[in-house]
Tab-separated table of C-alpha atoms in Angstrom:
chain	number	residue	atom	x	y	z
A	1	UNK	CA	53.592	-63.494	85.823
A	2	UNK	CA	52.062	-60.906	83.665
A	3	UNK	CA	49.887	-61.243	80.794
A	4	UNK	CA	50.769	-59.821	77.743
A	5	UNK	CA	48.705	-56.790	76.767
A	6	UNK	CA	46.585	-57.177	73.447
A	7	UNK	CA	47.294	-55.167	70.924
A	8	UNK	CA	44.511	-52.226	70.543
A	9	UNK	CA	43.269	-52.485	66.987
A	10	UNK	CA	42.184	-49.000	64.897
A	11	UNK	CA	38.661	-48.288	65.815
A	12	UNK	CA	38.311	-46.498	62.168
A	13	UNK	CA	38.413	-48.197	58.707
A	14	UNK	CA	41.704	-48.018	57.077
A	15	UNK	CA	42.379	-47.448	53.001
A	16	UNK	CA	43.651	-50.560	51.189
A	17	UNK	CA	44.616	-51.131	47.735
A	18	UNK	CA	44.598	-54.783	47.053
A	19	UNK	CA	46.979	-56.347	44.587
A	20	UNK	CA	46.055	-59.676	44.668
A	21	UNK	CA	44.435	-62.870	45.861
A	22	UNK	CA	45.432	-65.474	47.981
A	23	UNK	CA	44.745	-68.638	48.239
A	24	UNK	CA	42.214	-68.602	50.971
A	25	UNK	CA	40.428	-66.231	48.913
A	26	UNK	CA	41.295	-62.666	50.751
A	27	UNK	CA	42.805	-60.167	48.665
A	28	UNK	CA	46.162	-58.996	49.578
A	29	UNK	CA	47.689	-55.093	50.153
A	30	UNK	CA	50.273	-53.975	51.555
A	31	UNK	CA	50.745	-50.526	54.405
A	32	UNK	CA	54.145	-49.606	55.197
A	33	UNK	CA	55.890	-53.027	54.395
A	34	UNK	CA	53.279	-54.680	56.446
A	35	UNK	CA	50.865	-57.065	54.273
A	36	UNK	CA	47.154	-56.993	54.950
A	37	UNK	CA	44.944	-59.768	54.343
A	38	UNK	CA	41.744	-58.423	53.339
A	39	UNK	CA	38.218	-60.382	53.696
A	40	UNK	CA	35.948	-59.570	50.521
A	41	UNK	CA	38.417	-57.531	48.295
A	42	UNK	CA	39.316	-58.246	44.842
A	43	UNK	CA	42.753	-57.452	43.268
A	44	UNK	CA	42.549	-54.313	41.377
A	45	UNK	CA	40.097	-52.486	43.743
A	46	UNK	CA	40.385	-49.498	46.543
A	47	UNK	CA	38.309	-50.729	49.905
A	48	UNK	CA	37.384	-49.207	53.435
A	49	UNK	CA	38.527	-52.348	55.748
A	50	UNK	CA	38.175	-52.684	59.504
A	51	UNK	CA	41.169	-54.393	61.394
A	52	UNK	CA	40.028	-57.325	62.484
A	53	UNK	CA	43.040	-58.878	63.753
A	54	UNK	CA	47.124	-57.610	63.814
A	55	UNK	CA	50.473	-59.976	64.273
A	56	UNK	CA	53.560	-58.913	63.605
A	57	UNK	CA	53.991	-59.338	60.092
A	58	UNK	CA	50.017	-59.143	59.159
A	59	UNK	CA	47.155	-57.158	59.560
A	60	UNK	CA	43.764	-59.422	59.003
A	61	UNK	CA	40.936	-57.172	57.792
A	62	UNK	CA	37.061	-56.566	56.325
A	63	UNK	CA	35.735	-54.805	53.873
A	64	UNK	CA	33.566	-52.661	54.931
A	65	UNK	CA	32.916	-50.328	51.776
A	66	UNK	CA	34.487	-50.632	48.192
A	67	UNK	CA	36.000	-47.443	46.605
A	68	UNK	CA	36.951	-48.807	43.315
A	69	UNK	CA	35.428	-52.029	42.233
A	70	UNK	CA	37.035	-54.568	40.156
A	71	UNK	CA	35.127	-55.574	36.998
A	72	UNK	CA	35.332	-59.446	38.796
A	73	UNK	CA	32.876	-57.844	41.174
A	74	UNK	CA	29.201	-59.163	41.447
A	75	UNK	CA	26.568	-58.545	44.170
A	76	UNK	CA	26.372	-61.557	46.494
A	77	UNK	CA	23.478	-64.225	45.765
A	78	UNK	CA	23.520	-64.936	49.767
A	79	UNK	CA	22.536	-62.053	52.025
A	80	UNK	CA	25.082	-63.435	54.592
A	81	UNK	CA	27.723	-63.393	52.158
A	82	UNK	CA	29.746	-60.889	54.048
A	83	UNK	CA	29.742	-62.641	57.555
A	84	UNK	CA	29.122	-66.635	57.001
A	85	UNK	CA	32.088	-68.643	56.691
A	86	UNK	CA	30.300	-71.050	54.196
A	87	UNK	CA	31.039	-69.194	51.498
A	88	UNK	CA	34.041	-66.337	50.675
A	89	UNK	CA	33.743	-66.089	46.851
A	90	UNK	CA	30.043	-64.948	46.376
A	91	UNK	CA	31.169	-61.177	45.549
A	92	UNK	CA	33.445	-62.712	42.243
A	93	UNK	CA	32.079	-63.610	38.945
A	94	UNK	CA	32.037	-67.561	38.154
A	95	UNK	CA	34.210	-66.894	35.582
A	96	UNK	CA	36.800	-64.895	38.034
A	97	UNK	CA	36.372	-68.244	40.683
A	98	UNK	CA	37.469	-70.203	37.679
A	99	UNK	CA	40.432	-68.652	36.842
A	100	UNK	CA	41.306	-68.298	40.656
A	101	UNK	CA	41.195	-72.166	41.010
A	102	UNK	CA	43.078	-72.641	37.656
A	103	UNK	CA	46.032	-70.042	39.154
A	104	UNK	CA	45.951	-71.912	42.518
A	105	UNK	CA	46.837	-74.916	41.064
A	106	UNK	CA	49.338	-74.047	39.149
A	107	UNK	CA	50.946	-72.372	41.507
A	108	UNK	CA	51.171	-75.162	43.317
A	109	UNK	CA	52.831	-77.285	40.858
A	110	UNK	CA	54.960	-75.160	40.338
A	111	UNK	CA	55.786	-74.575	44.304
A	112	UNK	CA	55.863	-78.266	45.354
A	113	UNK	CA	56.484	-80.678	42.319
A	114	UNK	CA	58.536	-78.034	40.203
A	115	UNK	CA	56.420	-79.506	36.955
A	116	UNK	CA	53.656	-78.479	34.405
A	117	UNK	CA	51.432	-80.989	32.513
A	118	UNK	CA	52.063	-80.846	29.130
A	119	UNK	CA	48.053	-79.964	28.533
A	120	UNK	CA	45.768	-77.957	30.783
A	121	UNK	CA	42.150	-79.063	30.166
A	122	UNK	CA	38.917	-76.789	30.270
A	123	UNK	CA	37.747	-76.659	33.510
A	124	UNK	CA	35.048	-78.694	34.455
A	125	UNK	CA	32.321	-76.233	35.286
A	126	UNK	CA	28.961	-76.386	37.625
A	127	UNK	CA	25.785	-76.092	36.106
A	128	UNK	CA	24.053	-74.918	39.196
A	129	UNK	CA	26.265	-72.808	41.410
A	130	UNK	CA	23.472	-72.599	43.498
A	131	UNK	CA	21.032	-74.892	45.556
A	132	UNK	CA	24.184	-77.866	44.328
A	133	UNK	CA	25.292	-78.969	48.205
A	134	UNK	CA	24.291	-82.389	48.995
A	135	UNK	CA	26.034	-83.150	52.283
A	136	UNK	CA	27.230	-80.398	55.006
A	137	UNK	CA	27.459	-79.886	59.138
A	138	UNK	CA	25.473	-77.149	60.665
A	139	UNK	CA	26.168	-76.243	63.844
A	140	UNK	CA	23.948	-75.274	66.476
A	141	UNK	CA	23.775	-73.527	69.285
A	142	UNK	CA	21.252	-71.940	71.967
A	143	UNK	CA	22.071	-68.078	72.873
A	144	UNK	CA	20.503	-67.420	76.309
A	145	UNK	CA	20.816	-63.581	76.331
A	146	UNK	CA	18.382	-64.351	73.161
A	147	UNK	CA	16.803	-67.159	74.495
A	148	UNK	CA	17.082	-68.144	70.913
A	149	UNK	CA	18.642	-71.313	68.851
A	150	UNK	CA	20.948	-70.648	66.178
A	151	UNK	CA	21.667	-73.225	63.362
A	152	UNK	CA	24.459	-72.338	60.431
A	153	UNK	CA	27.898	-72.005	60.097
A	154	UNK	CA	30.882	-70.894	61.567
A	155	UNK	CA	31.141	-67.074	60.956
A	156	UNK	CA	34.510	-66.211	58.659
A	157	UNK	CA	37.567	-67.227	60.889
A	158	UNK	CA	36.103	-67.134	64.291
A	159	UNK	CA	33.819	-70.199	66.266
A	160	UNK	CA	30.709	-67.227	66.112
A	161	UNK	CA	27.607	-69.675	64.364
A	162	UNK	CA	26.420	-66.810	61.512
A	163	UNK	CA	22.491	-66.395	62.379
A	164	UNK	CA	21.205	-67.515	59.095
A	165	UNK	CA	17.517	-67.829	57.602
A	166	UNK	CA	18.165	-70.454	54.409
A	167	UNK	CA	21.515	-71.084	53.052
A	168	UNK	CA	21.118	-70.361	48.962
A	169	UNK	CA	24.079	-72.536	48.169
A	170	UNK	CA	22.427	-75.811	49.727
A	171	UNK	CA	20.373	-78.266	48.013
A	172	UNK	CA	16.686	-76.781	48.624
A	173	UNK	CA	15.581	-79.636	50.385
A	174	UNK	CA	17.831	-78.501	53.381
A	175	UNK	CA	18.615	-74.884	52.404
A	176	UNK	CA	15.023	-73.597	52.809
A	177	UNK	CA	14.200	-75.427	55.858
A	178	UNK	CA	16.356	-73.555	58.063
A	179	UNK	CA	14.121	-71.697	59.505
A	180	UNK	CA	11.360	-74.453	59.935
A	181	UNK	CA	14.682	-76.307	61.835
A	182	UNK	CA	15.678	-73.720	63.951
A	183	UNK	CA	11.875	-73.686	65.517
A	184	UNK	CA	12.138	-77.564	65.938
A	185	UNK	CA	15.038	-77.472	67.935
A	186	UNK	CA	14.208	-73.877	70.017
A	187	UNK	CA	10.584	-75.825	70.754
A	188	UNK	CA	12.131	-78.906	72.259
A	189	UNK	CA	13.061	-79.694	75.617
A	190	UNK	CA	16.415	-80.433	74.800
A	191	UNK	CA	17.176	-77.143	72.678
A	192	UNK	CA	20.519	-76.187	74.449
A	193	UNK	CA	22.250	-79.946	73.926
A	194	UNK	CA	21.838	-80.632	70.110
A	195	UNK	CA	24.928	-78.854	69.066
A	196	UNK	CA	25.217	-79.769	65.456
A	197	UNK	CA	22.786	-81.473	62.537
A	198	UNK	CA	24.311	-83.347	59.448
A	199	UNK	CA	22.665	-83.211	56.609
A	200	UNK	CA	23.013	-85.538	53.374
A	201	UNK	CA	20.812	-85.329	50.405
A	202	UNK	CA	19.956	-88.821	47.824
A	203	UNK	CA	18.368	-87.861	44.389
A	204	UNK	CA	15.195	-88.923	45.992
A	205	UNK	CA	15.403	-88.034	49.714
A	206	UNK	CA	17.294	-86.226	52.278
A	207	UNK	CA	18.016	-86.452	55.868
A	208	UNK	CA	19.027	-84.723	58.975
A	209	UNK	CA	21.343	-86.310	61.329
A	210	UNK	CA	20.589	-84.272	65.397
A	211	UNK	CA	23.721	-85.014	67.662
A	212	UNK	CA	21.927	-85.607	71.033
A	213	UNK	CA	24.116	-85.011	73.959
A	214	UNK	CA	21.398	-86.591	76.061
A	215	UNK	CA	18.346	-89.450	75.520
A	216	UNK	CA	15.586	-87.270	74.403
A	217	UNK	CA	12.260	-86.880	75.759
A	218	UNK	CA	9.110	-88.765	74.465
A	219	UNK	CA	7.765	-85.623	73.504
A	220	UNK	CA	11.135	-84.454	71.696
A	221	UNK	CA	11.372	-87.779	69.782
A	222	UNK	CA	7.370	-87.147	68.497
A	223	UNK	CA	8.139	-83.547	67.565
A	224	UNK	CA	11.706	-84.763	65.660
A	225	UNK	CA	9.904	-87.661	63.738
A	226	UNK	CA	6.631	-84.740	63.179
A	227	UNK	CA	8.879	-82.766	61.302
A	228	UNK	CA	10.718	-85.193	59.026
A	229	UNK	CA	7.298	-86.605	57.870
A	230	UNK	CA	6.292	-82.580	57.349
A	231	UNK	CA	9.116	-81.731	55.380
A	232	UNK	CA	9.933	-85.120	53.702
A	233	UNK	CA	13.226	-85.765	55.073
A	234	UNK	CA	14.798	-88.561	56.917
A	235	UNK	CA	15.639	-88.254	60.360
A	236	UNK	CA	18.392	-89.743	62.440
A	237	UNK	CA	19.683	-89.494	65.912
A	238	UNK	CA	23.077	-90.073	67.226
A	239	UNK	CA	23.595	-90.028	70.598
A	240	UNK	CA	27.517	-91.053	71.285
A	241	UNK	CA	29.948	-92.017	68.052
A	242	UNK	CA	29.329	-92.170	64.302
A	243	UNK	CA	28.304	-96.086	65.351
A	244	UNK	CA	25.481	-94.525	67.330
A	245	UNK	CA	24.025	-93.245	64.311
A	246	UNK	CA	19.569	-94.563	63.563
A	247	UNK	CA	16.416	-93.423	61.996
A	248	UNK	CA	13.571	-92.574	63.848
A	249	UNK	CA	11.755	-91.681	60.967
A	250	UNK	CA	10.590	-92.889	58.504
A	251	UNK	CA	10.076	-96.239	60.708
A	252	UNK	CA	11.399	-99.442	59.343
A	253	UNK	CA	13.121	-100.281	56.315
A	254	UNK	CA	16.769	-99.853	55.070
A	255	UNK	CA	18.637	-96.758	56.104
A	256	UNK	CA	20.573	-95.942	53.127
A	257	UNK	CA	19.903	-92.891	50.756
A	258	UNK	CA	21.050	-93.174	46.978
A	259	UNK	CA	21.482	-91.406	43.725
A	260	UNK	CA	22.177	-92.392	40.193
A	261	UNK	CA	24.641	-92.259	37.511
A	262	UNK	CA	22.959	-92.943	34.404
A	263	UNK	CA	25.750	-93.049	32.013
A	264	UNK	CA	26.870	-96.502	33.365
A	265	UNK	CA	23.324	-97.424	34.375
A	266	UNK	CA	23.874	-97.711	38.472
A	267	UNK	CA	22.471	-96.902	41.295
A	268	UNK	CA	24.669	-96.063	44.553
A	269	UNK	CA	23.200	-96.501	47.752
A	270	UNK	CA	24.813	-94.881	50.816
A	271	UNK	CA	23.936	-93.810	54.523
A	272	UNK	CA	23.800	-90.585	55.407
A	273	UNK	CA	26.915	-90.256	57.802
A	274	UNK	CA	29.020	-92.197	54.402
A	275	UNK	CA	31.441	-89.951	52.446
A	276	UNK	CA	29.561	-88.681	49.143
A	277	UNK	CA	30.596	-86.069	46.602
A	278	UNK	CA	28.476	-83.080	47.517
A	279	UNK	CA	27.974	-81.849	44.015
A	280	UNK	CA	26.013	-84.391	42.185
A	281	UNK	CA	26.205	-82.874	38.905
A	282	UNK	CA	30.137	-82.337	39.367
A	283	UNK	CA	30.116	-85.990	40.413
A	284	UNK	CA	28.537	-87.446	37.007
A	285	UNK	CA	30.703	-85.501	35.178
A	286	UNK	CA	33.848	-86.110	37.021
A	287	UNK	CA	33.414	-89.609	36.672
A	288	UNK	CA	32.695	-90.053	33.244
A	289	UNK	CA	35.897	-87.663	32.578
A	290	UNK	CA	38.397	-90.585	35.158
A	291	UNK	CA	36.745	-93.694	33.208
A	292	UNK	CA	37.560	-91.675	29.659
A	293	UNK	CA	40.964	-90.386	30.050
A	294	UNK	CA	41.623	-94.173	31.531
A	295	UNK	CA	40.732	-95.614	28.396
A	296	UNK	CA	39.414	-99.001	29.752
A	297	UNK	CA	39.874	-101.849	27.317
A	298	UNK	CA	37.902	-105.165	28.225
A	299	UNK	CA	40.561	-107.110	28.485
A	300	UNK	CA	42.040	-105.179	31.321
A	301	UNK	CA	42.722	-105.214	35.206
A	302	UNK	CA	42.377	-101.869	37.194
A	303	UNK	CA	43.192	-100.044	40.551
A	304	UNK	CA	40.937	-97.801	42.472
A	305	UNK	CA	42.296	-96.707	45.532
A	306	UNK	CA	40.947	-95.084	48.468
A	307	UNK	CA	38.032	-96.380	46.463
A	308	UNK	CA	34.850	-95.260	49.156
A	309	UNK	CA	31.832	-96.664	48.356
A	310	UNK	CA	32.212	-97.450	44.920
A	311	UNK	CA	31.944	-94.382	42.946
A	312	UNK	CA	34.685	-94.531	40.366
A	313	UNK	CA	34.925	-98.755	40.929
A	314	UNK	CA	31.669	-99.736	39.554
A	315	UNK	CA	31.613	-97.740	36.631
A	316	UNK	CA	35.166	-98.389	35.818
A	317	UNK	CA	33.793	-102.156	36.096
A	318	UNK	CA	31.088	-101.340	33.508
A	319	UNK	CA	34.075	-101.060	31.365
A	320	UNK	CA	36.861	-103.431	32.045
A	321	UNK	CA	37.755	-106.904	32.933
A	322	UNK	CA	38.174	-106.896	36.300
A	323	UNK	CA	38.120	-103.850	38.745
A	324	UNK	CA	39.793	-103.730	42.406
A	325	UNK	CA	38.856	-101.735	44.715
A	326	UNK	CA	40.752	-100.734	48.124
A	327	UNK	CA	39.773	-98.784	51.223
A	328	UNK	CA	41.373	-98.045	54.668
A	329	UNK	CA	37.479	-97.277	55.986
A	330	UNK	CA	35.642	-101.251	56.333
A	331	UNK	CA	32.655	-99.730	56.987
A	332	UNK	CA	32.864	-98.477	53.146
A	333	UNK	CA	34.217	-101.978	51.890
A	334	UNK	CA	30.727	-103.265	52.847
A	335	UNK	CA	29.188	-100.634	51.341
A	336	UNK	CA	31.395	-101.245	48.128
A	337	UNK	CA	30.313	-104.419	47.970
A	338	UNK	CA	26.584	-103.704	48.893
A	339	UNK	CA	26.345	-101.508	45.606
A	340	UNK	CA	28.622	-103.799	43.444
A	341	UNK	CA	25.588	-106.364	44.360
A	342	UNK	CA	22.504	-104.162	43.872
A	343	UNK	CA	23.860	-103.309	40.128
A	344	UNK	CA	24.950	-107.336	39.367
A	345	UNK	CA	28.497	-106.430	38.968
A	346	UNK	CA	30.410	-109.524	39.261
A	347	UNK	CA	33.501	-108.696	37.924
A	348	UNK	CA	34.347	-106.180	40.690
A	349	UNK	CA	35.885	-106.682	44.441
A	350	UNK	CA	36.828	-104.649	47.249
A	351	UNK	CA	39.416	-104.942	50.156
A	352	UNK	CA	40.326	-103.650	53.206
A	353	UNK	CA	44.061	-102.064	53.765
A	354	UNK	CA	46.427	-99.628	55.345
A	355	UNK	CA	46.796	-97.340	52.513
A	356	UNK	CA	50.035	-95.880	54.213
A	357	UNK	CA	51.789	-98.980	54.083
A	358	UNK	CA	53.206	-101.095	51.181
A	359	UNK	CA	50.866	-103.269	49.831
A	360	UNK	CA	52.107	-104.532	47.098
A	361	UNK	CA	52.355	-108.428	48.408
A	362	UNK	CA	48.777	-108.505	49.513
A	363	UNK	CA	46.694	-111.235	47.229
A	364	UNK	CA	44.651	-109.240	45.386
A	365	UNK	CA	47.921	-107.149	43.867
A	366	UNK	CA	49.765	-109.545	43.111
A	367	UNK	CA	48.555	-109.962	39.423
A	368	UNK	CA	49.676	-106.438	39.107
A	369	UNK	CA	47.036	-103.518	37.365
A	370	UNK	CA	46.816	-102.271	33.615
A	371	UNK	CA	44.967	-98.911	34.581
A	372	UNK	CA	44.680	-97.042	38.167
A	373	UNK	CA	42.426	-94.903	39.944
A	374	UNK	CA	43.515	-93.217	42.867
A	375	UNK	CA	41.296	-90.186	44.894
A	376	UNK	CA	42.811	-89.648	48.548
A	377	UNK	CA	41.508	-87.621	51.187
A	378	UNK	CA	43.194	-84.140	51.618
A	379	UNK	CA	46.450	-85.186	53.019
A	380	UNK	CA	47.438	-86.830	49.792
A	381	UNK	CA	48.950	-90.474	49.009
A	382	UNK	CA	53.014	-89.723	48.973
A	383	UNK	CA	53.446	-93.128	50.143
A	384	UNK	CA	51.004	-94.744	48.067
A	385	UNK	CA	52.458	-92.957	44.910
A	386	UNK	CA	55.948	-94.462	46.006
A	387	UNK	CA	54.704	-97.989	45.433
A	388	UNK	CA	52.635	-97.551	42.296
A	389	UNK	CA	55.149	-98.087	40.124
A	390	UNK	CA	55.626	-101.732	41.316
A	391	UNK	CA	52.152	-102.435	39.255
A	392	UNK	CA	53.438	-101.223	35.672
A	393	UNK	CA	50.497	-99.108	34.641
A	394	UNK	CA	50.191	-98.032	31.689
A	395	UNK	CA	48.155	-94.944	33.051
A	396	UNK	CA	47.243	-93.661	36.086
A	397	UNK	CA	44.470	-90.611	36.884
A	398	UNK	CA	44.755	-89.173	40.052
A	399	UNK	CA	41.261	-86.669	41.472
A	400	UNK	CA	42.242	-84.587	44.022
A	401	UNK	CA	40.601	-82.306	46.774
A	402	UNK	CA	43.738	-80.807	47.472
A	403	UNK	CA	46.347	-79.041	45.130
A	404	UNK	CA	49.117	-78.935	47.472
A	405	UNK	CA	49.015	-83.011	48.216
A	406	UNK	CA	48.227	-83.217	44.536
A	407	UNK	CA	51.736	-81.181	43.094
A	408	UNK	CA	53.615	-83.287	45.646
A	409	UNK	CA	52.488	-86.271	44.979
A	410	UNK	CA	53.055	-85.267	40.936
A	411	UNK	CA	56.245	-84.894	41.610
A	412	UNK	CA	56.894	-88.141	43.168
A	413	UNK	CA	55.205	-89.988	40.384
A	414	UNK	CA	57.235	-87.768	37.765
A	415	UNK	CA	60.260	-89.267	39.377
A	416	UNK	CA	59.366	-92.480	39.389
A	417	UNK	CA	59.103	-92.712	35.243
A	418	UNK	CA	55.610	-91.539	34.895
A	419	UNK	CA	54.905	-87.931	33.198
A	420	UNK	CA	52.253	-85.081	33.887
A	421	UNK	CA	49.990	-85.991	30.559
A	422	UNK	CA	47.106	-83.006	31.296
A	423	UNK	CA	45.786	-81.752	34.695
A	424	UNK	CA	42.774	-79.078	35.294
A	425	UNK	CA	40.525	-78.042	38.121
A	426	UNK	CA	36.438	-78.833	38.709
A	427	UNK	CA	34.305	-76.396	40.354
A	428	UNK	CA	32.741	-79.054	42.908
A	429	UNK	CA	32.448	-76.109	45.640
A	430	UNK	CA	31.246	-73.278	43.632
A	431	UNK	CA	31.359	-70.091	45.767
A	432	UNK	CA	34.400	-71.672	47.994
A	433	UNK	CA	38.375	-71.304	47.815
A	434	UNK	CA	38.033	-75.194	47.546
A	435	UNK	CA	40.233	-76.075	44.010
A	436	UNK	CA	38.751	-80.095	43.083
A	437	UNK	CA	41.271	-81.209	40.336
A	438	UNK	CA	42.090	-83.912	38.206
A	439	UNK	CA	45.327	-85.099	36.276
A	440	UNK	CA	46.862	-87.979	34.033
A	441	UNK	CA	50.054	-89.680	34.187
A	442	UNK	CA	51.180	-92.409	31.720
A	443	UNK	CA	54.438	-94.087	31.845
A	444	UNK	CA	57.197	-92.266	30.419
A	445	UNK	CA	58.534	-95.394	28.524
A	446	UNK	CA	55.671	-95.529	26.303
């Protein structure tokens, strides 16, 4: 059997006129009738871009030199801009990354639930569009031709880790220590079998999180724990599953990180390997924006599904009579009910359930819900939104990390008597095609 031959790519940097942007964030030309995706072009602009890839219908390219720049244009903050794959807005303004998110989403109500919401709200901007990521995954990896160790991200749209020196769009605390890290783990005698570090940053401390493929050394384990208690940062090893997960460092003591949202007076504890929000500020705002368009009267009984460790719950229980919480995860139920304790919140509980089931006969539904919460992972809640409407909300704000799961799932709700009250996007992920968004429903009997 024969192999089929690659295809040889241009050697030379081809013309492109770019028209427009997709949703991944390349711009898009066309040549001949064939479309080009183009890495780190902006509609409106003339670039030099190297083929990087070619199918059939598509050519994948790079910029390589801009002809005519767009007046979106900006010079990268990060001098890895052009190769990491952390990051592929950096060269637009944050008011062009705005109004790329805004289009995206509407697009995509328009594409999958055929609907608009009657208002579009100001977009919930980012203070600090820099130095704002609290949680990420570096990966790491040792290069023997360089008898080096490399610790970043995935280079743009290939498994390549980008050899980075800080990362400018991480919280500090992490960000700047790159270097320091990538020392650490070249210096130990298990450099070539750490191959990735979480990191997770509290208001007050952060940690790193070293996948070890092996038990490390006495030495190693002295020269891990050195370093956290040189750079202030907690440090945890995991050698097998997420349930492997333990601090070496700083000895003793609870292993839970935390940070604070002042406007309800709480204080959210959480471990490291725990889903957080990575943009703090975003968070606070985000969730003061859900408890206001909810409009929580005492008296009343609310919803929060797919409710995490608390984040929307307890604040929403600062405000109303009684506040449910629900979560597929158990590991976060305890952790719901860990913070629901710490703050004296009494009139809160979370449960445990199969959110892609019905669950509207389990015990703590049955009462039914005035108000409802709901923020799902990326693959939306279809069959969650199917069942809502057996609870008689009044209201209903859905957040979203995903525009396509969130116009689907619109659309289901629109059918189901509910209509699109106001929708708009948040810039959690500054820099990044990611479009955060949040919209209102209220019955459409009311």
């Amino acid at each position: 059997m024969s192999r089929r031959r690659r295809k040889v790519l241009p050697k030379e940097p081809v013309r492109c006129v770019v028209e427009t942007l997709g949703h991944d964030g390349r711009g898009i030309a066309r040549q001949e009738g064939k479309v080009q995706f183009v890495d780190g072009a902006l509609p409106g602009e003339t670039v030099m871009a190297k083929v990087v890839g070619s199918r059939s219908k598509f050519d994948e390219l790079r910029t390589v030199e801009v002809l005519e720049e767009a007046p979106d244009r900006v010079v990268p903050p990060c001098d890895y801009a052009d190769l990491c794959g952390g990051c592929s807005l950096q060269h637009m303004t944050a008011d062009a990354q705005i109004r790329f998110k805004e289009d995206t989403l509407r697009e995509h109500f328009a594409h999958f639930g055929g609907i608009e919401p009657e208002e579009w709200v100001v977009p919930m901007r980012s203070a600090d569009v820099l130095g704002y990521r609290r949680k990420a995954r570096m990966g790491v990896r040792y290069v023997q031709a360089r008898e080096s160790v490399l610790v970043g991200f995935r280079e743009k749209r290939n498994s390549f880790l980008t050899d980075i020196d800080r990362c400018v769009v991480m919280d500090p605390r992490i960000g700047e220590r790159i270097t320091p890290l990538r020392e650490l783990l070249h210096s130990l005698d298990a450099f070539s079998r750490i191959p990735q570090v979480e990191v997770a940053c509290g208001d007050d401390a952060a940690a790193m999180v070293f996948r070890n493929m092996d038990a490390l050394s006495d030495p190693d384990r002295a020269a891990l724990m050195a370093f956290g208690q040189a750079h202030e940062l907690h440090i945890y090893l995991q050698p097998k599953g997420p349930d492997t997960v333990h601090r070496i460092w700083p000895e003793g003591g609870e292993e839970r990180l935390s940070y604070r949202l002042d406007e309800f007076d709480l204080t959210m504890k959480f471990h490291p390997m725990d889903f957080t929000q990575v943009n703090a500020g975003i968070n606070s705002t985000m969730v003061h924006r859900a408890v206001e368009w909810l409009d929580i009267q005492p008296d009343e009984r609310v919803l929060d599904l797919f409710c995490g460790l608390g984040n929307f719950t307890l604040p929403l229980a600062r405000k109303a009579g009684r506040v449910v919480g629900v979560e597929g995860d158990d590991a976060m139920v305890v952790r719901g009910r860990e913070n629901a304790e710490l703050n004296g919140l009494d009139n809160v509980s979370f449960h445990g359930a199969d959110l892609q089931g019905d669950f509207t006969s389990q015990p703590w539904a049955l009462e039914g819900f005035d108000k409802i919460l709901i923020d799902p992972p990326r693959s939306g809640a279809q069959e969650v939104c199917e069942y809502l409407t057996a609870f008689g909300a009044k209201r209903i704000v859905y957040v979203s990390c995903n525009p396509a799961t969130l116009a689907r799932d619109a659309g289901v709700l629109v059918r189901n008597g509910y209509r699109l009250v106001r929708a708009g996007v948040m810039d959690m992920f500054p820099h990044t095609t990611h479009v955060e968004s949040i919209a209102m429903f209220e019955r459409a009997d009311q």
